[in-house]
Amino acid sequence: MDILNYTYNEQSTFDENPLNAVDVLSLCQFCMIKLEIFDYDKSKTIGIKDLLIREKFDDMNYFKLLLEKNINLLFNLASSPRFREIKIIDYENIVDDDRGSQFSATTYLYEDKFKLIAFRGTDNTISGWKEDFGMSYSNEVPSQKYAKDYLDRYLGDELPIYVAGHSKGGNLAYYAAAKSDVLVERVYCFDNPGYLEGVISEAEKEKLKDISIKFIPDHSVVGLILNHDINTKIIITNSSYLLAHDAFTWAVHDRDFVYTNKLTTYSEAVKKSLEVTLESVDEKTREKIVETVFLDMKKENITTLQDMTDVSIKSVFDIGFSLKDRLLVNDISSLLIYSLIVVIGVLEIVFPNVIIKSVMYLLMGFLGVLGIVNIKRYFTYKNKNKTTSLKHILFGIVLLIVSVVSIVNNVLSPVINPSIFGVILCIYSFSKIKYLVIDTSRDKKWWEQLFIMTIAGITGVLTIVYPIYALSITYTVFSSAFVLVGLINIFNIIYNFNK
């Protein structure tokens, strides 16, 4: 059973059975509906059942993939004796592209029994997503201040007040309750990212210690980002990986969630990877990365996730090259790159059967970028050597063709693509022979090149000869090399930095 089944079947009133965590999650999910499309007067109340207007359905949700589920949720809530008398008051929605902020909150009023303040998670605006990333380097993002100010409106309110949110909404709920003087009954956080060290003081944590609780799915990713010192329960989901962030996939039994006492192996691996990556990159570098990417998106007039589907290939590469030109200039950036290499390697080893196809798409995309780079060299070199220039453009065209054909036509069969992968590895390995045998001016990292050449050559041959049977072993060996090279370079950078 999930929250859709629950809201359909549960017919007791709040007088008979008090507000519970499943009720709260259902209403948090419902606050993703865009009330601004209705003729809504903020100074008045509106009932959930008043939103049953068919001609509004197609535009009421930010994410089309969840539209049908939210429409079903609306029908369930509007027809249920438990939820249909709930009123919506004080709805607020703010999107500030200049500040890179997205905030929305809804207050649910049930007669004279309670008020539930639900903070919306990230919607489809680029400003909202930028703000999410901003939490990795900023002590306070705009939506957190909005959330605190919103809760302050209820200072002195006589009704019991509950505060909650899913995803970023959970982050806002806890932050607002910690910073505000409003006395709240309970704080519910659902799979939300945490905070930088020191953002929530020890006194504020103590204030919320006995009245706050966090729920995460057993495949959690978002809920493991940054620190959040709070009592946490793990919910079993019927989905996997990032899809488990979808609250509609969380298991419900009776009037509570179905719990487990541990995260999945995948989630534990992600947790370790996130810790390594965030510890390796300082806050200034995180800010530089985020500002670079989103500034370029703004230049391309990308304001929503839907806009990204209409962006030209040129714009994508412009953003990529801009990021490369601005960031790949120091050891900190290299540290980030090698940390990501380690993360990819670990995921490939732990989940070879799941990750292989994704990695192949990633590889084909990388080849496409490499092809573009080589073609670009042909047109940008001022003093062109005809042989070198021809080699660059031919190599670039071949890589681009392989990339486009593989991705567009989904040429990712267990035989064809490993064979392509094997050929590429062999060519790469052969190219290193000149570097190691002929080039006497090589740098001190010759051992790394020798190691990579050997691994690439062996795995390339194995993959060509045994494309099906050797695939799993090949990926494990190659992924292990990823991890080893990444870790060696991380330690090398840290060692040189400390010197």
Short mmCIF file of C-alpha atoms in Angstrom, two decimals:
data_model
loop_
_atom_site.label_atom_id
_atom_site.label_comp_id
_atom_site.label_asym_id
_atom_site.label_seq_id
_atom_site.Cartn_x
_atom_site.Cartn_y
_atom_site.Cartn_z
CA MET A 1 0.00 0.00 0.00
CA ASP A 2 1.16 3.59 -0.67
CA ILE A 3 -0.23 7.05 0.10
CA LEU A 4 -2.71 6.80 -2.78
CA ASN A 5 -4.15 3.58 -1.37
CA TYR A 6 -4.12 5.07 2.11
CA THR A 7 -5.94 8.29 1.21
CA TYR A 8 -8.51 6.26 -0.74
CA ASN A 9 -9.19 3.68 1.98
CA GLU A 10 -8.83 5.70 5.19
CA GLN A 11 -12.27 6.91 6.25
CA SER A 12 -11.83 7.71 9.93
CA THR A 13 -11.86 11.36 10.95
CA PHE A 14 -9.11 13.18 12.82
CA ASP A 15 -11.35 13.10 15.88
CA GLU A 16 -11.31 9.30 15.73
CA ASN A 17 -7.64 8.90 14.80
CA PRO A 18 -5.24 11.82 15.27
CA LEU A 19 -2.95 13.24 12.60
CA ASN A 20 -0.15 10.83 11.67
CA ALA A 21 2.99 10.85 9.51
CA VAL A 22 1.23 9.30 6.49
CA ASP A 23 -1.41 12.06 6.60
CA VAL A 24 1.34 14.65 6.73
CA LEU A 25 3.27 13.18 3.79
CA SER A 26 0.07 13.02 1.72
CA LEU A 27 -0.61 16.71 2.33
CA CYS A 28 3.03 17.61 1.68
CA GLN A 29 2.77 15.87 -1.69
CA PHE A 30 -0.50 17.67 -2.38
CA CYS A 31 1.16 21.08 -1.90
CA MET A 32 3.01 20.48 -5.20
CA ILE A 33 -0.25 21.49 -6.91
CA LYS A 34 -0.12 25.00 -8.39
CA LEU A 35 -2.89 26.87 -6.60
CA GLU A 36 -2.09 30.01 -8.58
CA ILE A 37 -3.93 28.58 -11.59
CA PHE A 38 -7.17 28.64 -9.61
CA ASP A 39 -9.16 31.77 -8.79
CA TYR A 40 -7.69 31.79 -5.32
CA ASP A 41 -8.08 34.74 -2.96
CA LYS A 42 -5.22 34.59 -0.47
CA SER A 43 -7.27 36.41 2.16
CA LYS A 44 -9.90 33.66 2.13
CA THR A 45 -9.93 29.93 2.67
CA ILE A 46 -10.50 27.34 -0.03
CA GLY A 47 -11.46 23.72 0.47
CA ILE A 48 -9.61 20.81 -1.10
CA LYS A 49 -12.86 19.69 -2.71
CA ASP A 50 -13.19 23.15 -4.31
CA LEU A 51 -10.18 22.30 -6.49
CA LEU A 52 -12.06 19.62 -8.43
CA ILE A 53 -12.20 21.64 -11.64
CA ARG A 54 -11.52 19.43 -14.65
CA GLU A 55 -10.32 22.15 -16.99
CA LYS A 56 -7.49 22.98 -14.56
CA PHE A 57 -6.12 19.45 -14.23
CA ASP A 58 -3.64 19.54 -17.11
CA ASP A 59 -1.82 22.58 -15.70
CA MET A 60 -2.01 21.93 -11.97
CA ASN A 61 1.27 20.06 -11.52
CA TYR A 62 4.90 21.06 -12.07
CA PHE A 63 6.05 17.60 -13.09
CA LYS A 64 4.04 15.93 -15.84
CA LEU A 65 5.26 12.49 -14.75
CA LEU A 66 3.45 12.94 -11.43
CA LEU A 67 0.36 14.67 -12.85
CA GLU A 68 -1.85 11.57 -12.89
CA LYS A 69 -0.84 10.58 -9.36
CA ASN A 70 -1.54 14.06 -8.01
CA ILE A 71 -4.92 14.15 -9.74
CA ASN A 72 -5.76 10.81 -8.11
CA LEU A 73 -4.53 12.21 -4.80
CA LEU A 74 -6.82 15.23 -5.25
CA PHE A 75 -9.84 12.96 -5.85
CA ASN A 76 -8.96 10.85 -2.80
CA LEU A 77 -8.53 13.82 -0.48
CA ALA A 78 -11.61 15.64 -1.75
CA SER A 79 -13.87 12.61 -1.30
CA SER A 80 -12.46 11.28 1.98
CA PRO A 81 -14.29 12.02 5.24
CA ARG A 82 -10.83 12.42 6.78
CA PHE A 83 -9.53 15.13 4.46
CA ARG A 84 -12.41 16.78 2.62
CA GLU A 85 -13.13 19.34 5.36
CA ILE A 86 -9.54 20.60 5.39
CA LYS A 87 -9.20 24.23 4.29
CA ILE A 88 -6.23 25.82 2.54
CA ILE A 89 -5.10 29.22 3.81
CA ASP A 90 -2.16 31.57 3.33
CA TYR A 91 -0.80 29.95 0.16
CA GLU A 92 2.39 31.61 -1.02
CA ASN A 93 4.58 31.02 -4.06
CA ILE A 94 7.76 32.98 -4.83
CA VAL A 95 10.15 32.46 -7.74
CA ASP A 96 12.99 34.99 -7.87
CA ASP A 97 15.31 34.38 -10.83
CA ASP A 98 17.59 37.27 -9.84
CA ARG A 99 18.29 35.80 -6.41
CA GLY A 100 18.10 32.23 -7.64
CA SER A 101 15.31 31.31 -5.25
CA GLN A 102 12.07 29.31 -5.24
CA PHE A 103 9.75 29.13 -2.25
CA SER A 104 6.22 27.94 -1.66
CA ALA A 105 4.20 27.16 1.45
CA THR A 106 0.64 26.07 2.16
CA THR A 107 -1.18 26.05 5.48
CA TYR A 108 -3.86 23.39 5.98
CA LEU A 109 -6.53 24.23 8.56
CA TYR A 110 -8.72 21.51 10.04
CA GLU A 111 -11.66 23.10 11.86
CA ASP A 112 -10.43 24.32 15.26
CA LYS A 113 -8.15 21.30 15.76
CA PHE A 114 -4.81 22.07 14.11
CA LYS A 115 -2.82 23.85 11.41
CA LEU A 116 -0.27 22.04 9.25
CA ILE A 117 2.28 24.21 7.45
CA ALA A 118 3.66 22.33 4.44
CA PHE A 119 6.70 23.70 2.62
CA ARG A 120 6.96 22.69 -1.03
CA GLY A 121 10.03 20.89 -2.31
CA THR A 122 11.88 21.86 -5.46
CA ASP A 123 9.64 22.52 -8.45
CA ASN A 124 10.64 22.65 -12.12
CA THR A 125 12.22 26.12 -11.99
CA ILE A 126 15.96 26.44 -12.56
CA SER A 127 16.05 28.97 -9.70
CA GLY A 128 14.77 26.27 -7.38
CA TRP A 129 17.42 23.80 -8.46
CA LYS A 130 20.16 26.41 -8.17
CA GLU A 131 19.05 27.13 -4.63
CA ASP A 132 19.23 23.42 -3.79
CA PHE A 133 22.86 23.32 -4.87
CA GLY A 134 23.43 26.57 -3.01
CA MET A 135 22.80 24.76 0.26
CA SER A 136 26.15 23.01 -0.22
CA TYR A 137 28.08 26.27 0.29
CA SER A 138 25.72 28.86 1.80
CA ASN A 139 24.72 29.13 5.46
CA GLU A 140 21.32 30.52 4.51
CA VAL A 141 19.62 30.45 1.12
CA PRO A 142 16.71 32.85 0.41
CA SER A 143 13.97 30.21 0.72
CA GLN A 144 15.15 29.35 4.24
CA LYS A 145 14.66 32.97 5.30
CA TYR A 146 11.26 33.01 3.56
CA ALA A 147 10.30 29.86 5.49
CA LYS A 148 11.28 31.35 8.84
CA ASP A 149 9.37 34.57 8.08
CA TYR A 150 6.34 32.55 6.96
CA LEU A 151 6.26 30.55 10.21
CA ASP A 152 6.69 33.76 12.25
CA ARG A 153 3.23 34.84 11.07
CA TYR A 154 1.75 32.28 13.43
CA LEU A 155 3.50 33.58 16.54
CA GLY A 156 0.92 33.48 19.34
CA ASP A 157 -1.53 31.34 17.35
CA GLU A 158 -3.78 29.34 19.68
CA LEU A 159 -4.11 26.22 17.51
CA PRO A 160 -1.52 23.42 17.57
CA ILE A 161 0.89 23.96 14.66
CA TYR A 162 2.65 21.19 12.74
CA VAL A 163 5.45 21.94 10.28
CA ALA A 164 6.50 19.61 7.46
CA GLY A 165 7.99 19.24 4.00
CA HIS A 166 9.30 16.75 1.47
CA SER A 167 12.76 17.13 -0.13
CA LYS A 168 13.84 20.78 0.08
CA GLY A 169 10.54 21.39 1.87
CA GLY A 170 11.76 19.22 4.74
CA ASN A 171 14.94 21.27 4.94
CA LEU A 172 12.86 24.46 5.13
CA ALA A 173 10.51 23.00 7.75
CA TYR A 174 13.29 22.09 10.17
CA TYR A 175 15.18 25.33 9.52
CA ALA A 176 12.10 27.50 10.12
CA ALA A 177 11.16 25.63 13.32
CA ALA A 178 14.75 25.94 14.58
CA LYS A 179 15.05 29.68 13.92
CA SER A 180 11.50 30.82 14.77
CA ASP A 181 10.05 31.50 18.22
CA VAL A 182 6.76 29.87 17.23
CA LEU A 183 5.98 26.87 19.40
CA VAL A 184 5.29 23.89 17.15
CA GLU A 185 3.83 20.53 18.08
CA ARG A 186 5.85 18.44 15.65
CA VAL A 187 8.30 18.81 12.74
CA TYR A 188 8.12 16.21 9.94
CA CYS A 189 10.99 16.01 7.44
CA PHE A 190 10.74 13.68 4.44
CA ASP A 191 13.95 12.72 2.58
CA ASN A 192 15.40 16.20 2.79
CA PRO A 193 19.00 17.40 2.42
CA GLY A 194 20.73 18.60 5.58
CA TYR A 195 22.81 21.63 6.44
CA LEU A 196 26.38 22.84 6.55
CA GLU A 197 28.13 22.45 9.89
CA GLY A 198 27.06 25.20 12.30
CA VAL A 199 23.96 26.38 10.42
CA ILE A 200 21.74 24.82 13.09
CA SER A 201 23.11 25.58 16.56
CA GLU A 202 23.31 23.02 19.35
CA ALA A 203 20.66 24.97 21.28
CA GLU A 204 18.32 24.86 18.27
CA LYS A 205 18.90 21.13 17.83
CA GLU A 206 18.11 20.58 21.50
CA LYS A 207 14.91 22.62 21.16
CA LEU A 208 13.65 20.34 18.36
CA LYS A 209 15.16 17.09 19.61
CA ASP A 210 11.96 15.57 21.02
CA ILE A 211 9.49 17.02 18.52
CA SER A 212 11.22 16.44 15.17
CA ILE A 213 11.53 13.34 13.04
CA LYS A 214 12.97 12.56 9.62
CA PHE A 215 11.84 9.83 7.22
CA ILE A 216 14.01 8.56 4.38
CA PRO A 217 13.49 5.70 1.89
CA ASP A 218 15.84 2.73 2.08
CA HIS A 219 17.28 3.79 -1.31
CA SER A 220 17.74 7.38 -0.17
CA VAL A 221 20.12 9.73 -1.97
CA VAL A 222 18.73 13.24 -1.41
CA GLY A 223 18.18 12.62 2.30
CA LEU A 224 21.85 11.76 2.78
CA ILE A 225 23.22 15.03 1.41
CA LEU A 226 24.91 17.17 4.08
CA ASN A 227 24.44 16.79 7.84
CA HIS A 228 21.12 16.51 9.67
CA ASP A 229 21.35 15.48 13.31
CA ILE A 230 17.80 14.26 13.88
CA ASN A 231 15.91 11.11 14.81
CA THR A 232 15.51 9.24 11.51
CA LYS A 233 13.34 6.34 10.37
CA ILE A 234 13.97 4.32 7.20
CA ILE A 235 10.99 3.40 5.01
CA ILE A 236 10.79 0.46 2.61
CA THR A 237 10.07 1.56 -0.96
CA ASN A 238 8.83 -0.22 -4.07
CA SER A 239 11.26 1.72 -6.25
CA SER A 240 15.03 1.98 -6.51
CA TYR A 241 17.83 4.51 -6.64
CA LEU A 242 16.83 8.14 -7.28
CA LEU A 243 13.25 7.09 -8.11
CA ALA A 244 12.83 6.17 -4.43
CA HIS A 245 12.71 9.92 -3.69
CA ASP A 246 9.16 9.83 -5.09
CA ALA A 247 6.89 9.79 -2.03
CA PHE A 248 4.28 7.77 -3.94
CA THR A 249 6.63 4.77 -3.82
CA TRP A 250 6.91 4.57 -0.02
CA ALA A 251 5.29 1.56 1.63
CA VAL A 252 2.35 2.11 3.99
CA HIS A 253 0.58 -0.34 6.29
CA ASP A 254 -2.50 0.53 8.29
CA ARG A 255 -1.83 4.13 9.46
CA ASP A 256 1.95 4.10 9.40
CA PHE A 257 4.88 3.47 7.08
CA VAL A 258 6.61 0.12 6.71
CA TYR A 259 10.06 0.44 8.23
CA THR A 260 13.42 -1.28 7.95
CA ASN A 261 16.48 -0.86 10.15
CA LYS A 262 19.07 -0.28 7.43
CA LEU A 263 19.73 1.41 4.11
CA THR A 264 20.36 -0.60 0.96
CA THR A 265 23.93 -1.31 -0.16
CA TYR A 266 23.42 1.23 -2.96
CA SER A 267 22.37 3.95 -0.54
CA GLU A 268 25.28 3.20 1.80
CA ALA A 269 27.70 3.45 -1.15
CA VAL A 270 26.18 6.77 -2.21
CA LYS A 271 26.48 8.04 1.36
CA LYS A 272 30.20 7.24 1.46
CA SER A 273 30.74 8.75 -1.99
CA LEU A 274 28.94 11.96 -1.03
CA GLU A 275 31.02 12.28 2.12
CA VAL A 276 34.29 11.83 0.19
CA THR A 277 33.26 14.27 -2.56
CA LEU A 278 32.00 17.01 -0.24
CA GLU A 279 35.04 16.72 2.04
CA SER A 280 37.35 16.99 -0.98
CA VAL A 281 35.85 20.19 -2.40
CA ASP A 282 35.79 23.42 -0.41
CA GLU A 283 32.72 25.64 -0.26
CA LYS A 284 34.18 28.34 -2.52
CA THR A 285 34.78 25.81 -5.30
CA ARG A 286 31.24 24.43 -4.91
CA GLU A 287 29.91 27.96 -5.25
CA LYS A 288 32.04 28.60 -8.33
CA ILE A 289 30.76 25.44 -10.03
CA VAL A 290 27.10 26.24 -9.27
CA GLU A 291 27.35 29.90 -10.28
CA THR A 292 29.13 29.00 -13.53
CA VAL A 293 26.60 26.40 -14.66
CA PHE A 294 23.48 28.39 -13.75
CA LEU A 295 24.83 31.68 -15.12
CA ASP A 296 25.34 29.98 -18.48
CA MET A 297 21.84 28.50 -18.28
CA LYS A 298 20.47 31.98 -17.70
CA LYS A 299 22.33 33.23 -20.79
CA GLU A 300 20.62 30.46 -22.78
CA ASN A 301 17.21 31.59 -21.40
CA ILE A 302 16.74 28.32 -19.52
CA THR A 303 14.31 29.05 -16.66
CA THR A 304 12.54 25.68 -16.21
CA LEU A 305 13.40 22.02 -16.65
CA GLN A 306 11.12 21.95 -19.69
CA ASP A 307 13.29 24.62 -21.32
CA MET A 308 16.23 22.23 -21.19
CA THR A 309 14.49 19.89 -23.64
CA ASP A 310 14.47 22.71 -26.21
CA VAL A 311 18.12 23.69 -25.80
CA SER A 312 20.33 23.23 -28.83
CA ILE A 313 23.33 20.91 -28.82
CA LYS A 314 25.51 24.00 -29.29
CA SER A 315 24.18 25.52 -26.06
CA VAL A 316 24.92 22.34 -24.13
CA PHE A 317 28.51 22.29 -25.34
CA ASP A 318 28.88 26.03 -24.71
CA ILE A 319 27.91 25.48 -21.08
CA GLY A 320 30.28 22.53 -20.83
CA PHE A 321 33.22 24.40 -22.35
CA SER A 322 32.52 27.41 -20.16
CA LEU A 323 32.63 25.23 -17.06
CA LYS A 324 35.86 23.62 -18.27
CA ASP A 325 37.53 26.95 -19.07
CA ARG A 326 36.62 28.51 -15.73
CA LEU A 327 37.17 25.60 -13.37
CA LEU A 328 39.87 23.26 -14.62
CA VAL A 329 42.67 25.55 -13.55
CA ASN A 330 43.76 24.35 -10.12
CA ASP A 331 44.30 21.35 -7.89
CA ILE A 332 40.92 21.73 -6.17
CA SER A 333 39.15 21.20 -9.48
CA SER A 334 41.36 18.19 -10.17
CA LEU A 335 40.45 16.88 -6.73
CA LEU A 336 36.77 17.10 -7.65
CA ILE A 337 37.36 15.26 -10.92
CA TYR A 338 39.31 12.43 -9.29
CA SER A 339 36.71 12.16 -6.52
CA LEU A 340 34.01 11.72 -9.15
CA ILE A 341 36.16 9.08 -10.85
CA VAL A 342 36.33 7.19 -7.56
CA VAL A 343 32.54 7.48 -7.11
CA ILE A 344 31.88 6.12 -10.61
CA GLY A 345 34.36 3.30 -10.07
CA VAL A 346 32.81 2.27 -6.74
CA LEU A 347 29.29 2.30 -8.18
CA GLU A 348 30.42 0.20 -11.16
CA ILE A 349 31.98 -2.39 -8.85
CA VAL A 350 29.06 -2.58 -6.42
CA PHE A 351 26.32 -2.52 -9.06
CA PRO A 352 27.86 -3.81 -12.32
CA ASN A 353 24.59 -5.07 -13.82
CA VAL A 354 22.67 -1.91 -12.99
CA ILE A 355 25.29 0.69 -13.80
CA ILE A 356 26.73 -0.76 -17.03
CA LYS A 357 24.14 0.68 -19.39
CA SER A 358 24.28 4.10 -17.74
CA VAL A 359 28.08 4.07 -17.94
CA MET A 360 27.92 3.12 -21.62
CA TYR A 361 25.64 6.09 -22.31
CA LEU A 362 28.01 8.28 -20.31
CA LEU A 363 30.98 6.93 -22.27
CA MET A 364 29.26 7.54 -25.60
CA GLY A 365 28.38 11.07 -24.49
CA PHE A 366 32.00 11.65 -23.48
CA LEU A 367 33.18 10.42 -26.87
CA GLY A 368 30.83 12.91 -28.48
CA VAL A 369 32.31 15.76 -26.44
CA LEU A 370 35.84 14.53 -27.28
CA GLY A 371 34.88 14.49 -30.94
CA ILE A 372 33.60 18.06 -30.77
CA VAL A 373 36.81 19.14 -29.02
CA ASN A 374 38.96 17.67 -31.80
CA ILE A 375 36.82 19.20 -34.54
CA LYS A 376 36.95 22.52 -32.73
CA ARG A 377 40.75 22.34 -32.68
CA TYR A 378 40.77 22.18 -36.47
CA PHE A 379 38.93 25.49 -36.71
CA THR A 380 40.67 27.29 -33.84
CA TYR A 381 44.37 26.55 -34.40
CA LYS A 382 45.99 29.57 -36.03
CA ASN A 383 49.20 27.88 -37.14
CA LYS A 384 47.81 24.71 -38.63
CA ASN A 385 49.93 21.73 -39.45
CA LYS A 386 47.96 20.02 -42.22
CA THR A 387 48.73 16.50 -41.03
CA THR A 388 47.95 17.25 -37.39
CA SER A 389 44.81 19.21 -38.25
CA LEU A 390 43.52 16.47 -40.56
CA LYS A 391 44.17 13.90 -37.86
CA HIS A 392 42.22 15.97 -35.33
CA ILE A 393 39.18 16.50 -37.51
CA LEU A 394 39.02 12.89 -38.76
CA PHE A 395 39.40 11.54 -35.25
CA GLY A 396 36.76 13.98 -34.03
CA ILE A 397 34.28 13.04 -36.77
CA VAL A 398 34.71 9.31 -36.06
CA LEU A 399 34.16 9.80 -32.33
CA LEU A 400 31.13 12.01 -32.92
CA ILE A 401 29.54 9.51 -35.32
CA VAL A 402 30.08 6.61 -32.91
CA SER A 403 28.62 8.67 -30.08
CA VAL A 404 25.53 9.91 -31.94
CA VAL A 405 24.72 6.55 -33.54
CA SER A 406 25.10 4.71 -30.23
CA ILE A 407 22.89 7.10 -28.28
CA VAL A 408 20.23 8.03 -30.86
CA ASN A 409 19.74 4.50 -32.18
CA ASN A 410 20.21 2.92 -28.75
CA VAL A 411 23.06 0.73 -30.04
CA LEU A 412 23.80 -0.61 -26.60
CA SER A 413 23.40 -4.34 -27.20
CA PRO A 414 25.57 -6.66 -25.07
CA VAL A 415 27.77 -7.47 -28.10
CA ILE A 416 28.09 -4.36 -30.27
CA ASN A 417 28.84 -1.75 -27.65
CA PRO A 418 31.35 -3.73 -25.57
CA SER A 419 33.17 -4.44 -28.81
CA ILE A 420 33.27 -0.72 -29.60
CA PHE A 421 34.41 -0.10 -26.05
CA GLY A 422 37.13 -2.74 -26.44
CA VAL A 423 38.42 -1.23 -29.69
CA ILE A 424 38.57 2.22 -28.12
CA LEU A 425 40.51 0.86 -25.15
CA CYS A 426 43.00 -0.92 -27.42
CA ILE A 427 43.54 2.22 -29.52
CA TYR A 428 44.02 4.25 -26.36
CA SER A 429 46.48 1.70 -24.97
CA PHE A 430 48.46 1.68 -28.24
CA SER A 431 48.65 5.49 -28.24
CA LYS A 432 50.39 5.38 -24.86
CA ILE A 433 53.26 3.28 -26.23
CA LYS A 434 54.70 6.36 -28.02
CA TYR A 435 54.48 8.33 -24.80
CA LEU A 436 56.27 5.66 -22.77
CA VAL A 437 58.83 4.37 -25.29
CA ILE A 438 59.66 7.27 -27.62
CA ASP A 439 58.91 10.49 -25.74
CA THR A 440 61.90 11.17 -23.46
CA SER A 441 60.35 14.39 -22.13
CA ARG A 442 57.57 12.59 -20.29
CA ASP A 443 56.67 13.87 -16.83
CA LYS A 444 56.88 12.12 -13.47
CA LYS A 445 53.51 10.43 -13.92
CA TRP A 446 54.83 7.85 -16.40
CA TRP A 447 53.95 5.07 -13.92
CA GLU A 448 50.31 6.14 -14.01
CA GLN A 449 50.32 6.13 -17.82
CA LEU A 450 51.93 2.66 -17.85
CA PHE A 451 49.31 1.37 -15.43
CA ILE A 452 46.42 2.82 -17.44
CA MET A 453 47.91 1.56 -20.73
CA THR A 454 48.21 -1.97 -19.36
CA ILE A 455 44.71 -2.05 -17.89
CA ALA A 456 43.20 -0.51 -21.04
CA GLY A 457 45.02 -2.97 -23.30
CA ILE A 458 44.07 -6.08 -21.32
CA THR A 459 40.44 -5.10 -20.80
CA GLY A 460 40.14 -3.96 -24.42
CA VAL A 461 41.34 -7.31 -25.80
CA LEU A 462 39.16 -9.29 -23.37
CA THR A 463 36.09 -7.26 -24.29
CA ILE A 464 36.65 -7.71 -28.04
CA VAL A 465 37.31 -11.47 -27.81
CA TYR A 466 34.64 -12.24 -25.20
CA PRO A 467 32.13 -9.37 -25.50
CA ILE A 468 29.39 -11.13 -23.54
CA TYR A 469 31.20 -13.36 -21.06
CA ALA A 470 34.00 -10.96 -20.23
CA LEU A 471 31.78 -7.91 -19.84
CA SER A 472 31.23 -8.16 -16.09
CA ILE A 473 34.87 -9.04 -15.34
CA THR A 474 36.11 -6.32 -17.68
CA TYR A 475 34.01 -3.67 -15.99
CA THR A 476 35.11 -4.82 -12.55
CA VAL A 477 38.80 -4.65 -13.52
CA PHE A 478 38.42 -1.33 -15.31
CA SER A 479 36.31 0.09 -12.47
CA SER A 480 38.92 -1.03 -9.94
CA ALA A 481 41.49 0.86 -12.01
CA PHE A 482 39.21 3.92 -11.87
CA VAL A 483 39.12 3.73 -8.09
CA LEU A 484 42.87 3.12 -7.73
CA VAL A 485 43.96 5.90 -10.09
CA GLY A 486 41.44 8.29 -8.56
CA LEU A 487 42.56 7.60 -4.99
CA ILE A 488 46.26 7.81 -5.87
CA ASN A 489 45.74 11.22 -7.48
CA ILE A 490 43.61 12.45 -4.58
CA PHE A 491 46.31 11.52 -2.07
CA ASN A 492 48.97 13.01 -4.35
CA ILE A 493 47.12 16.35 -4.59
CA ILE A 494 46.50 16.49 -0.83
CA TYR A 495 50.15 15.58 -0.13
CA ASN A 496 51.47 18.31 -2.44
CA PHE A 497 48.98 20.82 -1.04
CA ASN A 498 50.09 20.11 2.55
CA LYS A 499 53.74 20.49 1.50
#
